[in-house]
JSON list of C-alpha atoms and ligand atoms in Angstrom, two decimals:
[
{"chain": "A", "resi": 1, "resn": "MET", "atom": "CA", "xyz": [171.66, -209.60, -205.13]},
{"chain": "A", "resi": 2, "resn": "LEU", "atom": "CA", "xyz": [173.47, -212.36, -203.30]},
{"chain": "A", "resi": 3, "resn": "ALA", "atom": "CA", "xyz": [172.07, -214.99, -205.63]},
{"chain": "A", "resi": 4, "resn": "GLU", "atom": "CA", "xyz": [173.27, -212.95, -208.60]},
{"chain": "A", "resi": 5, "resn": "LYS", "atom": "CA", "xyz": [176.74, -212.69, -207.11]},
{"chain": "A", "resi": 6, "resn": "ILE", "atom": "CA", "xyz": [176.93, -216.45, -206.66]},
{"chain": "A", "resi": 7, "resn": "GLU", "atom": "CA", "xyz": [175.75, -217.01, -210.20]},
{"chain": "A", "resi": 8, "resn": "TYR", "atom": "CA", "xyz": [178.28, -214.47, -211.45]},
{"chain": "A", "resi": 9, "resn": "TYR", "atom": "CA", "xyz": [181.15, -216.31, -209.76]},
{"chain": "A", "resi": 10, "resn": "LEU", "atom": "CA", "xyz": [180.01, -219.73, -210.86]},
{"chain": "A", "resi": 11, "resn": "LYS", "atom": "CA", "xyz": [179.95, -218.45, -214.43]},
{"chain": "A", "resi": 12, "resn": "GLU", "atom": "CA", "xyz": [183.10, -216.32, -214.20]},
{"chain": "A", "resi": 13, "resn": "LEU", "atom": "CA", "xyz": [185.44, -218.80, -212.52]},
{"chain": "A", "resi": 14, "resn": "PRO", "atom": "CA", "xyz": [187.25, -221.36, -214.68]},
{"chain": "A", "resi": 15, "resn": "LYS", "atom": "CA", "xyz": [186.03, -224.93, -214.21]},
{"chain": "A", "resi": 16, "resn": "SER", "atom": "CA", "xyz": [189.28, -225.76, -212.43]},
{"chain": "A", "resi": 17, "resn": "VAL", "atom": "CA", "xyz": [188.59, -223.26, -209.65]},
{"chain": "A", "resi": 18, "resn": "LYS", "atom": "CA", "xyz": [186.27, -224.02, -206.76]},
{"chain": "A", "resi": 19, "resn": "LEU", "atom": "CA", "xyz": [184.33, -221.25, -205.07]},
{"chain": "A", "resi": 20, "resn": "ILE", "atom": "CA", "xyz": [184.46, -221.24, -201.26]},
{"chain": "A", "resi": 21, "resn": "ALA", "atom": "CA", "xyz": [181.81, -218.73, -200.22]},
{"chain": "A", "resi": 22, "resn": "VAL", "atom": "CA", "xyz": [183.15, -217.29, -196.97]},
{"chain": "A", "resi": 23, "resn": "SER", "atom": "CA", "xyz": [180.07, -216.91, -194.80]},
{"chain": "A", "resi": 24, "resn": "LYS", "atom": "CA", "xyz": [181.82, -216.01, -191.53]},
{"chain": "A", "resi": 25, "resn": "THR", "atom": "CA", "xyz": [179.81, -213.64, -189.30]},
{"chain": "A", "resi": 26, "resn": "LYS", "atom": "CA", "xyz": [176.81, -213.97, -191.66]},
{"chain": "A", "resi": 27, "resn": "PRO", "atom": "CA", "xyz": [173.40, -215.35, -190.63]},
{"chain": "A", "resi": 28, "resn": "GLU", "atom": "CA", "xyz": [172.03, -218.68, -191.78]},
{"chain": "A", "resi": 29, "resn": "GLU", "atom": "CA", "xyz": [169.25, -217.00, -193.79]},
{"chain": "A", "resi": 30, "resn": "LEU", "atom": "CA", "xyz": [171.83, -215.38, -196.04]},
{"chain": "A", "resi": 31, "resn": "ILE", "atom": "CA", "xyz": [173.71, -218.63, -196.48]},
{"chain": "A", "resi": 32, "resn": "MET", "atom": "CA", "xyz": [170.40, -220.27, -197.42]},
{"chain": "A", "resi": 33, "resn": "GLU", "atom": "CA", "xyz": [169.98, -217.72, -200.22]},
{"chain": "A", "resi": 34, "resn": "ALA", "atom": "CA", "xyz": [173.19, -218.99, -201.73]},
{"chain": "A", "resi": 35, "resn": "TYR", "atom": "CA", "xyz": [172.23, -222.59, -201.04]},
{"chain": "A", "resi": 36, "resn": "ASN", "atom": "CA", "xyz": [168.91, -222.11, -202.78]},
{"chain": "A", "resi": 37, "resn": "VAL", "atom": "CA", "xyz": [170.60, -221.13, -206.02]},
{"chain": "A", "resi": 38, "resn": "GLY", "atom": "CA", "xyz": [172.66, -224.30, -205.82]},
{"chain": "A", "resi": 39, "resn": "HIS", "atom": "CA", "xyz": [175.85, -223.28, -204.04]},
{"chain": "A", "resi": 40, "resn": "LYS", "atom": "CA", "xyz": [176.87, -225.67, -201.27]},
{"chain": "A", "resi": 41, "resn": "VAL", "atom": "CA", "xyz": [180.45, -224.86, -200.33]},
{"chain": "A", "resi": 42, "resn": "PHE", "atom": "CA", "xyz": [181.05, -222.45, -197.46]},
{"chain": "A", "resi": 43, "resn": "GLY", "atom": "CA", "xyz": [183.98, -221.31, -195.36]},
{"chain": "A", "resi": 44, "resn": "GLU", "atom": "CA", "xyz": [183.94, -220.30, -191.70]},
{"chain": "A", "resi": 45, "resn": "ASN", "atom": "CA", "xyz": [186.70, -219.19, -189.36]},
{"chain": "A", "resi": 46, "resn": "LYS", "atom": "CA", "xyz": [185.17, -219.59, -185.88]},
{"chain": "A", "resi": 47, "resn": "ILE", "atom": "CA", "xyz": [184.56, -223.04, -184.43]},
{"chain": "A", "resi": 48, "resn": "GLN", "atom": "CA", "xyz": [181.39, -222.22, -182.52]},
{"chain": "A", "resi": 49, "resn": "ASP", "atom": "CA", "xyz": [179.82, -220.54, -185.58]},
{"chain": "A", "resi": 50, "resn": "LEU", "atom": "CA", "xyz": [180.76, -223.42, -187.84]},
{"chain": "A", "resi": 51, "resn": "VAL", "atom": "CA", "xyz": [179.32, -226.02, -185.45]},
{"chain": "A", "resi": 52, "resn": "ARG", "atom": "CA", "xyz": [176.08, -224.10, -185.00]},
{"chain": "A", "resi": 53, "resn": "LYS", "atom": "CA", "xyz": [175.61, -223.60, -188.73]},
{"chain": "A", "resi": 54, "resn": "TYR", "atom": "CA", "xyz": [176.45, -227.23, -189.45]},
{"chain": "A", "resi": 55, "resn": "GLU", "atom": "CA", "xyz": [173.85, -228.39, -186.94]},
{"chain": "A", "resi": 56, "resn": "ASN", "atom": "CA", "xyz": [171.10, -226.08, -188.16]},
{"chain": "A", "resi": 57, "resn": "MET", "atom": "CA", "xyz": [171.63, -226.27, -191.88]},
{"chain": "A", "resi": 58, "resn": "PRO", "atom": "CA", "xyz": [171.19, -228.84, -194.67]},
{"chain": "A", "resi": 59, "resn": "LYS", "atom": "CA", "xyz": [173.59, -231.75, -194.38]},
{"chain": "A", "resi": 60, "resn": "ASP", "atom": "CA", "xyz": [174.75, -231.68, -197.98]},
{"chain": "A", "resi": 61, "resn": "ILE", "atom": "CA", "xyz": [176.67, -228.45, -197.37]},
{"chain": "A", "resi": 62, "resn": "GLU", "atom": "CA", "xyz": [180.44, -228.81, -197.66]},
{"chain": "A", "resi": 63, "resn": "TRP", "atom": "CA", "xyz": [181.99, -226.90, -194.75]},
{"chain": "A", "resi": 64, "resn": "HIS", "atom": "CA", "xyz": [185.54, -225.58, -194.95]},
{"chain": "A", "resi": 65, "resn": "PHE", "atom": "CA", "xyz": [187.40, -224.27, -191.93]},
{"chain": "A", "resi": 66, "resn": "ILE", "atom": "CA", "xyz": [189.57, -221.36, -193.08]},
{"chain": "A", "resi": 67, "resn": "GLY", "atom": "CA", "xyz": [190.63, -219.79, -189.79]},
{"chain": "A", "resi": 68, "resn": "HIS", "atom": "CA", "xyz": [193.38, -220.28, -187.28]},
{"chain": "A", "resi": 69, "resn": "LEU", "atom": "CA", "xyz": [192.60, -223.52, -185.48]},
{"chain": "A", "resi": 70, "resn": "GLN", "atom": "CA", "xyz": [193.35, -224.25, -181.83]},
{"chain": "A", "resi": 71, "resn": "THR", "atom": "CA", "xyz": [194.18, -227.84, -180.99]},
{"chain": "A", "resi": 72, "resn": "ASN", "atom": "CA", "xyz": [191.62, -228.11, -178.18]},
{"chain": "A", "resi": 73, "resn": "LYS", "atom": "CA", "xyz": [188.78, -227.20, -180.58]},
{"chain": "A", "resi": 74, "resn": "ILE", "atom": "CA", "xyz": [189.45, -229.69, -183.38]},
{"chain": "A", "resi": 75, "resn": "LYS", "atom": "CA", "xyz": [187.17, -232.27, -181.80]},
{"chain": "A", "resi": 76, "resn": "TYR", "atom": "CA", "xyz": [184.08, -230.13, -182.43]},
{"chain": "A", "resi": 77, "resn": "ILE", "atom": "CA", "xyz": [184.53, -230.12, -186.21]},
{"chain": "A", "resi": 78, "resn": "ALA", "atom": "CA", "xyz": [186.35, -233.42, -186.74]},
{"chain": "A", "resi": 79, "resn": "PRO", "atom": "CA", "xyz": [183.17, -235.40, -187.43]},
{"chain": "A", "resi": 80, "resn": "PHE", "atom": "CA", "xyz": [182.08, -233.31, -190.41]},
{"chain": "A", "resi": 81, "resn": "VAL", "atom": "CA", "xyz": [184.61, -230.77, -191.65]},
{"chain": "A", "resi": 82, "resn": "ASN", "atom": "CA", "xyz": [185.42, -231.16, -195.35]},
{"chain": "A", "resi": 83, "resn": "LEU", "atom": "CA", "xyz": [188.73, -229.33, -195.54]},
{"chain": "A", "resi": 84, "resn": "ILE", "atom": "CA", "xyz": [190.93, -227.52, -193.02]},
{"chain": "A", "resi": 85, "resn": "HIS", "atom": "CA", "xyz": [192.68, -224.77, -194.98]},
{"chain": "A", "resi": 86, "resn": "ALA", "atom": "CA", "xyz": [195.11, -223.36, -192.48]},
{"chain": "A", "resi": 87, "resn": "VAL", "atom": "CA", "xyz": [197.27, -226.03, -190.87]},
{"chain": "A", "resi": 88, "resn": "ASP", "atom": "CA", "xyz": [200.20, -223.94, -189.67]},
{"chain": "A", "resi": 89, "resn": "SER", "atom": "CA", "xyz": [202.12, -226.20, -187.30]},
{"chain": "A", "resi": 90, "resn": "PHE", "atom": "CA", "xyz": [203.19, -229.82, -186.91]},
{"chain": "A", "resi": 91, "resn": "LYS", "atom": "CA", "xyz": [201.58, -229.85, -183.49]},
{"chain": "A", "resi": 92, "resn": "LEU", "atom": "CA", "xyz": [198.25, -228.90, -185.03]},
{"chain": "A", "resi": 93, "resn": "LEU", "atom": "CA", "xyz": [198.56, -231.52, -187.77]},
{"chain": "A", "resi": 94, "resn": "LYS", "atom": "CA", "xyz": [199.25, -234.25, -185.21]},
{"chain": "A", "resi": 95, "resn": "ALA", "atom": "CA", "xyz": [196.28, -233.13, -183.14]},
{"chain": "A", "resi": 96, "resn": "ILE", "atom": "CA", "xyz": [194.01, -233.21, -186.20]},
{"chain": "A", "resi": 97, "resn": "ASN", "atom": "CA", "xyz": [195.21, -236.72, -186.97]},
{"chain": "A", "resi": 98, "resn": "LYS", "atom": "CA", "xyz": [194.39, -237.81, -183.43]},
{"chain": "A", "resi": 99, "resn": "GLU", "atom": "CA", "xyz": [190.87, -236.37, -183.49]},
{"chain": "A", "resi": 100, "resn": "ALA", "atom": "CA", "xyz": [190.22, -237.77, -186.96]},
{"chain": "A", "resi": 101, "resn": "LYS", "atom": "CA", "xyz": [191.21, -241.21, -185.75]},
{"chain": "A", "resi": 102, "resn": "LYS", "atom": "CA", "xyz": [188.76, -241.00, -182.85]},
{"chain": "A", "resi": 103, "resn": "VAL", "atom": "CA", "xyz": [185.87, -240.43, -185.25]},
{"chain": "A", "resi": 104, "resn": "ASN", "atom": "CA", "xyz": [187.23, -242.91, -187.77]},
{"chain": "A", "resi": 105, "resn": "ARG", "atom": "CA", "xyz": [187.80, -240.34, -190.52]},
{"chain": "A", "resi": 106, "resn": "THR", "atom": "CA", "xyz": [190.57, -239.06, -192.74]},
{"chain": "A", "resi": 107, "resn": "ILE", "atom": "CA", "xyz": [190.53, -235.27, -192.63]},
{"chain": "A", "resi": 108, "resn": "ASN", "atom": "CA", "xyz": [191.61, -233.26, -195.66]},
{"chain": "A", "resi": 109, "resn": "CYS", "atom": "CA", "xyz": [194.11, -230.52, -194.85]},
{"chain": "A", "resi": 110, "resn": "LEU", "atom": "CA", "xyz": [196.10, -227.78, -196.54]},
{"chain": "A", "resi": 111, "resn": "PHE", "atom": "CA", "xyz": [199.35, -226.39, -195.23]},
{"chain": "A", "resi": 112, "resn": "GLN", "atom": "CA", "xyz": [199.17, -222.66, -194.73]},
{"chain": "A", "resi": 113, "resn": "ILE", "atom": "CA", "xyz": [202.34, -221.04, -196.04]},
{"chain": "A", "resi": 114, "resn": "HIS", "atom": "CA", "xyz": [203.48, -217.61, -194.96]},
{"chain": "A", "resi": 115, "resn": "ILE", "atom": "CA", "xyz": [203.77, -215.70, -198.24]},
{"chain": "A", "resi": 116, "resn": "ALA", "atom": "CA", "xyz": [202.88, -212.13, -197.24]},
{"chain": "A", "resi": 117, "resn": "GLN", "atom": "CA", "xyz": [205.25, -209.44, -196.12]},
{"chain": "A", "resi": 118, "resn": "GLU", "atom": "CA", "xyz": [203.17, -208.72, -193.04]},
{"chain": "A", "resi": 119, "resn": "ASP", "atom": "CA", "xyz": [204.26, -210.88, -190.15]},
{"chain": "A", "resi": 120, "resn": "THR", "atom": "CA", "xyz": [200.73, -210.89, -188.74]},
{"chain": "A", "resi": 121, "resn": "LYS", "atom": "CA", "xyz": [199.67, -213.72, -191.02]},
{"chain": "A", "resi": 122, "resn": "PHE", "atom": "CA", "xyz": [200.11, -217.29, -189.85]},
{"chain": "A", "resi": 123, "resn": "GLY", "atom": "CA", "xyz": [201.82, -220.04, -191.75]},
{"chain": "A", "resi": 124, "resn": "PHE", "atom": "CA", "xyz": [204.88, -222.19, -192.26]},
{"chain": "A", "resi": 125, "resn": "ASN", "atom": "CA", "xyz": [208.07, -220.97, -193.83]},
{"chain": "A", "resi": 126, "resn": "ASN", "atom": "CA", "xyz": [209.78, -223.33, -196.26]},
{"chain": "A", "resi": 127, "resn": "SER", "atom": "CA", "xyz": [212.38, -224.79, -193.92]},
{"chain": "A", "resi": 128, "resn": "GLU", "atom": "CA", "xyz": [209.81, -225.61, -191.22]},
{"chain": "A", "resi": 129, "resn": "LEU", "atom": "CA", "xyz": [207.70, -227.34, -193.80]},
{"chain": "A", "resi": 130, "resn": "PHE", "atom": "CA", "xyz": [210.52, -229.41, -195.26]},
{"chain": "A", "resi": 131, "resn": "GLU", "atom": "CA", "xyz": [211.54, -230.46, -191.78]},
{"chain": "A", "resi": 132, "resn": "LEU", "atom": "CA", "xyz": [208.01, -231.68, -191.13]},
{"chain": "A", "resi": 133, "resn": "LEU", "atom": "CA", "xyz": [207.75, -233.52, -194.44]},
{"chain": "A", "resi": 134, "resn": "ASP", "atom": "CA", "xyz": [211.11, -235.23, -193.94]},
{"chain": "A", "resi": 135, "resn": "SER", "atom": "CA", "xyz": [210.24, -236.55, -190.50]},
{"chain": "A", "resi": 136, "resn": "ASN", "atom": "CA", "xyz": [209.22, -240.14, -189.85]},
{"chain": "A", "resi": 137, "resn": "GLU", "atom": "CA", "xyz": [206.50, -238.89, -187.59]},
{"chain": "A", "resi": 138, "resn": "PHE", "atom": "CA", "xyz": [204.78, -237.28, -190.56]},
{"chain": "A", "resi": 139, "resn": "ASN", "atom": "CA", "xyz": [204.65, -240.55, -192.43]},
{"chain": "A", "resi": 140, "resn": "ASP", "atom": "CA", "xyz": [202.96, -242.19, -189.46]},
{"chain": "A", "resi": 141, "resn": "LEU", "atom": "CA", "xyz": [199.94, -239.87, -189.64]},
{"chain": "A", "resi": 142, "resn": "GLN", "atom": "CA", "xyz": [197.28, -242.09, -191.20]},
{"chain": "A", "resi": 143, "resn": "ASN", "atom": "CA", "xyz": [194.17, -240.00, -190.61]},
{"chain": "A", "resi": 144, "resn": "ILE", "atom": "CA", "xyz": [195.07, -236.83, -192.44]},
{"chain": "A", "resi": 145, "resn": "ASN", "atom": "CA", "xyz": [195.19, -236.27, -196.18]},
{"chain": "A", "resi": 146, "resn": "ILE", "atom": "CA", "xyz": [197.31, -233.36, -197.38]},
{"chain": "A", "resi": 147, "resn": "CYS", "atom": "CA", "xyz": [195.55, -231.86, -200.40]},
{"chain": "A", "resi": 148, "resn": "GLY", "atom": "CA", "xyz": [197.77, -228.86, -201.09]},
{"chain": "A", "resi": 149, "resn": "LEU", "atom": "CA", "xyz": [198.68, -225.39, -199.90]},
{"chain": "A", "resi": 150, "resn": "MET", "atom": "CA", "xyz": [196.93, -222.23, -198.79]},
{"chain": "A", "resi": 151, "resn": "GLY", "atom": "CA", "xyz": [198.25, -218.70, -198.56]},
{"chain": "A", "resi": 152, "resn": "MET", "atom": "CA", "xyz": [197.23, -215.09, -198.13]},
{"chain": "A", "resi": 153, "resn": "ALA", "atom": "CA", "xyz": [198.99, -212.36, -200.05]},
{"chain": "A", "resi": 154, "resn": "THR", "atom": "CA", "xyz": [200.02, -209.03, -198.59]},
{"chain": "A", "resi": 155, "resn": "TYR", "atom": "CA", "xyz": [197.22, -206.49, -198.33]},
{"chain": "A", "resi": 156, "resn": "THR", "atom": "CA", "xyz": [198.47, -204.00, -200.91]},
{"chain": "A", "resi": 157, "resn": "ASP", "atom": "CA", "xyz": [197.54, -202.28, -204.17]},
{"chain": "A", "resi": 158, "resn": "ASN", "atom": "CA", "xyz": [200.76, -203.55, -205.72]},
{"chain": "A", "resi": 159, "resn": "LYS", "atom": "CA", "xyz": [199.51, -206.21, -208.11]},
{"chain": "A", "resi": 160, "resn": "THR", "atom": "CA", "xyz": [202.99, -207.33, -209.09]},
{"chain": "A", "resi": 161, "resn": "GLN", "atom": "CA", "xyz": [203.81, -208.05, -205.48]},
{"chain": "A", "resi": 162, "resn": "ILE", "atom": "CA", "xyz": [200.59, -210.02, -204.99]},
{"chain": "A", "resi": 163, "resn": "ALA", "atom": "CA", "xyz": [201.25, -211.99, -208.18]},
{"chain": "A", "resi": 164, "resn": "ASN", "atom": "CA", "xyz": [204.79, -212.77, -207.03]},
{"chain": "A", "resi": 165, "resn": "GLU", "atom": "CA", "xyz": [203.57, -214.02, -203.66]},
{"chain": "A", "resi": 166, "resn": "PHE", "atom": "CA", "xyz": [200.99, -216.28, -205.28]},
{"chain": "A", "resi": 167, "resn": "LYS", "atom": "CA", "xyz": [203.56, -217.52, -207.77]},
{"chain": "A", "resi": 168, "resn": "PHE", "atom": "CA", "xyz": [205.86, -218.43, -204.90]},
{"chain": "A", "resi": 169, "resn": "LEU", "atom": "CA", "xyz": [203.07, -220.58, -203.45]},
{"chain": "A", "resi": 170, "resn": "SER", "atom": "CA", "xyz": [202.31, -222.17, -206.79]},
{"chain": "A", "resi": 171, "resn": "ASP", "atom": "CA", "xyz": [205.99, -223.03, -207.38]},
{"chain": "A", "resi": 172, "resn": "LEU", "atom": "CA", "xyz": [206.25, -224.50, -203.90]},
{"chain": "A", "resi": 173, "resn": "LYS", "atom": "CA", "xyz": [203.22, -226.67, -204.56]},
{"chain": "A", "resi": 174, "resn": "ASN", "atom": "CA", "xyz": [204.81, -228.05, -207.72]},
{"chain": "A", "resi": 175, "resn": "GLU", "atom": "CA", "xyz": [208.04, -228.74, -205.90]},
{"chain": "A", "resi": 176, "resn": "LEU", "atom": "CA", "xyz": [206.29, -230.55, -203.05]},
{"chain": "A", "resi": 177, "resn": "LYS", "atom": "CA", "xyz": [204.15, -232.52, -205.46]},
{"chain": "A", "resi": 178, "resn": "GLU", "atom": "CA", "xyz": [207.25, -233.86, -207.13]},
{"chain": "A", "resi": 179, "resn": "LYS", "atom": "CA", "xyz": [209.28, -234.53, -203.99]},
{"chain": "A", "resi": 180, "resn": "TYR", "atom": "CA", "xyz": [206.70, -235.75, -201.50]},
{"chain": "A", "resi": 181, "resn": "PHE", "atom": "CA", "xyz": [203.25, -236.21, -202.97]},
{"chain": "A", "resi": 182, "resn": "SER", "atom": "CA", "xyz": [203.67, -237.74, -206.40]},
{"chain": "A", "resi": 183, "resn": "ASN", "atom": "CA", "xyz": [201.69, -240.76, -205.18]},
{"chain": "A", "resi": 184, "resn": "ASN", "atom": "CA", "xyz": [198.83, -238.72, -203.76]},
{"chain": "A", "resi": 185, "resn": "PRO", "atom": "CA", "xyz": [196.41, -237.65, -206.52]},
{"chain": "A", "resi": 186, "resn": "ASP", "atom": "CA", "xyz": [194.59, -235.43, -203.98]},
{"chain": "A", "resi": 187, "resn": "PHE", "atom": "CA", "xyz": [197.63, -233.22, -203.51]},
{"chain": "A", "resi": 188, "resn": "LYS", "atom": "CA", "xyz": [196.69, -230.66, -206.15]},
{"chain": "A", "resi": 189, "resn": "GLU", "atom": "CA", "xyz": [194.96, -227.74, -204.44]},
{"chain": "A", "resi": 190, "resn": "LEU", "atom": "CA", "xyz": [196.08, -224.16, -204.15]},
{"chain": "A", "resi": 191, "resn": "SER", "atom": "CA", "xyz": [193.73, -222.20, -201.90]},
{"chain": "A", "resi": 192, "resn": "MET", "atom": "CA", "xyz": [194.56, -218.62, -202.75]},
{"chain": "A", "resi": 193, "resn": "GLY", "atom": "CA", "xyz": [192.59, -215.52, -203.66]},
{"chain": "A", "resi": 194, "resn": "MET", "atom": "CA", "xyz": [189.94, -213.51, -201.83]},
{"chain": "A", "resi": 195, "resn": "SER", "atom": "CA", "xyz": [187.49, -210.78, -202.90]},
{"chain": "A", "resi": 196, "resn": "GLY", "atom": "CA", "xyz": [190.26, -208.29, -203.66]},
{"chain": "A", "resi": 197, "resn": "ASP", "atom": "CA", "xyz": [192.84, -210.49, -205.35]},
{"chain": "A", "resi": 198, "resn": "TYR", "atom": "CA", "xyz": [191.16, -213.63, -206.70]},
{"chain": "A", "resi": 199, "resn": "LYS", "atom": "CA", "xyz": [191.76, -212.73, -210.34]},
{"chain": "A", "resi": 200, "resn": "ILE", "atom": "CA", "xyz": [195.50, -212.48, -209.78]},
{"chain": "A", "resi": 201, "resn": "ALA", "atom": "CA", "xyz": [195.37, -215.74, -207.81]},
{"chain": "A", "resi": 202, "resn": "ILE", "atom": "CA", "xyz": [193.67, -217.56, -210.67]},
{"chain": "A", "resi": 203, "resn": "GLU", "atom": "CA", "xyz": [196.28, -216.31, -213.11]},
{"chain": "A", "resi": 204, "resn": "GLN", "atom": "CA", "xyz": [198.87, -217.90, -210.81]},
{"chain": "A", "resi": 205, "resn": "GLY", "atom": "CA", "xyz": [197.13, -221.27, -210.67]},
{"chain": "A", "resi": 206, "resn": "SER", "atom": "CA", "xyz": [194.64, -221.05, -207.81]},
{"chain": "A", "resi": 207, "resn": "THR", "atom": "CA", "xyz": [192.20, -223.98, -207.55]},
{"chain": "A", "resi": 208, "resn": "MET", "atom": "CA", "xyz": [190.14, -222.60, -204.67]},
{"chain": "A", "resi": 209, "resn": "VAL", "atom": "CA", "xyz": [189.14, -218.99, -204.11]},
{"chain": "A", "resi": 210, "resn": "ARG", "atom": "CA", "xyz": [187.78, -217.88, -200.75]},
{"chain": "A", "resi": 211, "resn": "ILE", "atom": "CA", "xyz": [185.34, -215.07, -201.43]},
{"chain": "A", "resi": 212, "resn": "GLY", "atom": "CA", "xyz": [183.56, -213.37, -198.54]},
{"chain": "A", "resi": 213, "resn": "SER", "atom": "CA", "xyz": [182.68, -209.69, -198.65]},
{"chain": "A", "resi": 214, "resn": "ASP", "atom": "CA", "xyz": [182.08, -209.49, -202.38]},
{"chain": "A", "resi": 215, "resn": "ILE", "atom": "CA", "xyz": [179.32, -212.10, -202.04]},
{"chain": "A", "resi": 216, "resn": "PHE", "atom": "CA", "xyz": [177.88, -211.43, -198.61]},
{"chain": "A", "resi": 217, "resn": "GLY", "atom": "CA", "xyz": [178.65, -207.72, -198.22]},
{"chain": "A", "resi": 218, "resn": "THR", "atom": "CA", "xyz": [181.04, -206.09, -195.79]},
{"chain": "A", "resi": 219, "resn": "ARG", "atom": "CA", "xyz": [181.27, -207.65, -192.35]},
{"chain": "A", "resi": 220, "resn": "ASN", "atom": "CA", "xyz": [180.44, -205.91, -189.09]},
{"chain": "A", "resi": 221, "resn": "TYR", "atom": "CA", "xyz": [182.57, -207.49, -186.41]},
{"chain": "B", "resi": 1, "resn": "LIG", "atom": "C1", "xyz": [187.64, -213.62, -194.31]},
{"chain": "B", "resi": 1, "resn": "LIG", "atom": "C2", "xyz": [188.54, -214.48, -195.08]},
{"chain": "B", "resi": 1, "resn": "LIG", "atom": "C3", "xyz": [188.42, -214.58, -196.48]},
{"chain": "B", "resi": 1, "resn": "LIG", "atom": "C4", "xyz": [187.44, -213.78, -197.30]},
{"chain": "B", "resi": 1, "resn": "LIG", "atom": "O1", "xyz": [187.87, -212.46, -197.41]},
{"chain": "B", "resi": 1, "resn": "LIG", "atom": "P1", "xyz": [187.09, -211.39, -198.32]},
{"chain": "B", "resi": 1, "resn": "LIG", "atom": "O2", "xyz": [188.09, -210.32, -198.52]},
{"chain": "B", "resi": 1, "resn": "LIG", "atom": "O3", "xyz": [185.92, -210.96, -197.52]},
{"chain": "B", "resi": 1, "resn": "LIG", "atom": "O4", "xyz": [186.71, -212.07, -199.56]},
{"chain": "B", "resi": 1, "resn": "LIG", "atom": "C5", "xyz": [189.28, -215.45, -197.14]},
{"chain": "B", "resi": 1, "resn": "LIG", "atom": "N1", "xyz": [190.19, -216.18, -196.47]},
{"chain": "B", "resi": 1, "resn": "LIG", "atom": "C6", "xyz": [190.33, -216.11, -195.14]},
{"chain": "B", "resi": 1, "resn": "LIG", "atom": "C7", "xyz": [191.36, -216.96, -194.49]},
{"chain": "B", "resi": 1, "resn": "LIG", "atom": "C8", "xyz": [189.52, -215.26, -194.41]},
{"chain": "B", "resi": 1, "resn": "LIG", "atom": "O5", "xyz": [189.67, -215.20, -193.08]}
]
């Protein structure tokens, strides 16, 4: 079942789109089922779960942190995390830089942008982001690598609205690429799309989809 789902996505998704299998709350045995059919990219949103799974599981897994990150917990994942999807404040970015430096790494990050109508979702608005990017302090951060943007659309049946929100993110990425990141070939990612809206996200230029429940089944919190 799960193996078939993984194979379905790997076949279905365009080559330009990376599958992040969101394994949060799911046991290691299930993740191993996906691993055993060749999928090695997983997303988690709780630090203690991510650390435990990293320690217990094969070391060639690429771990993505997709949740809201607290500054005092960065140190636990700094040695191994592959990409932090949801950087939503300058304070957090500076703290990631500091922890990355301590372990002699450059940590890949995405800026989370608030694109949904709900105000429950985290993320920068445009003016906060431009202020950050224009600051000298930002240019001094040597141990982070900004690879693009992440966003979550409103939870709604209105496909036009979802498409518009994803398009907003895609347009912002293009604008930032031109103004701030034209010299960084890694700045190219758009992490957008989940089980319910990944097709719309891909139409709007997503390069990373974060699929949880459709692969692993519904979650019991
Ligand atoms: C849980 C989660 C997902 C996966 O959601 P599904 O609807 O289960 O596919 C994607 N992104 C983030 C940030 C999440 O927290």
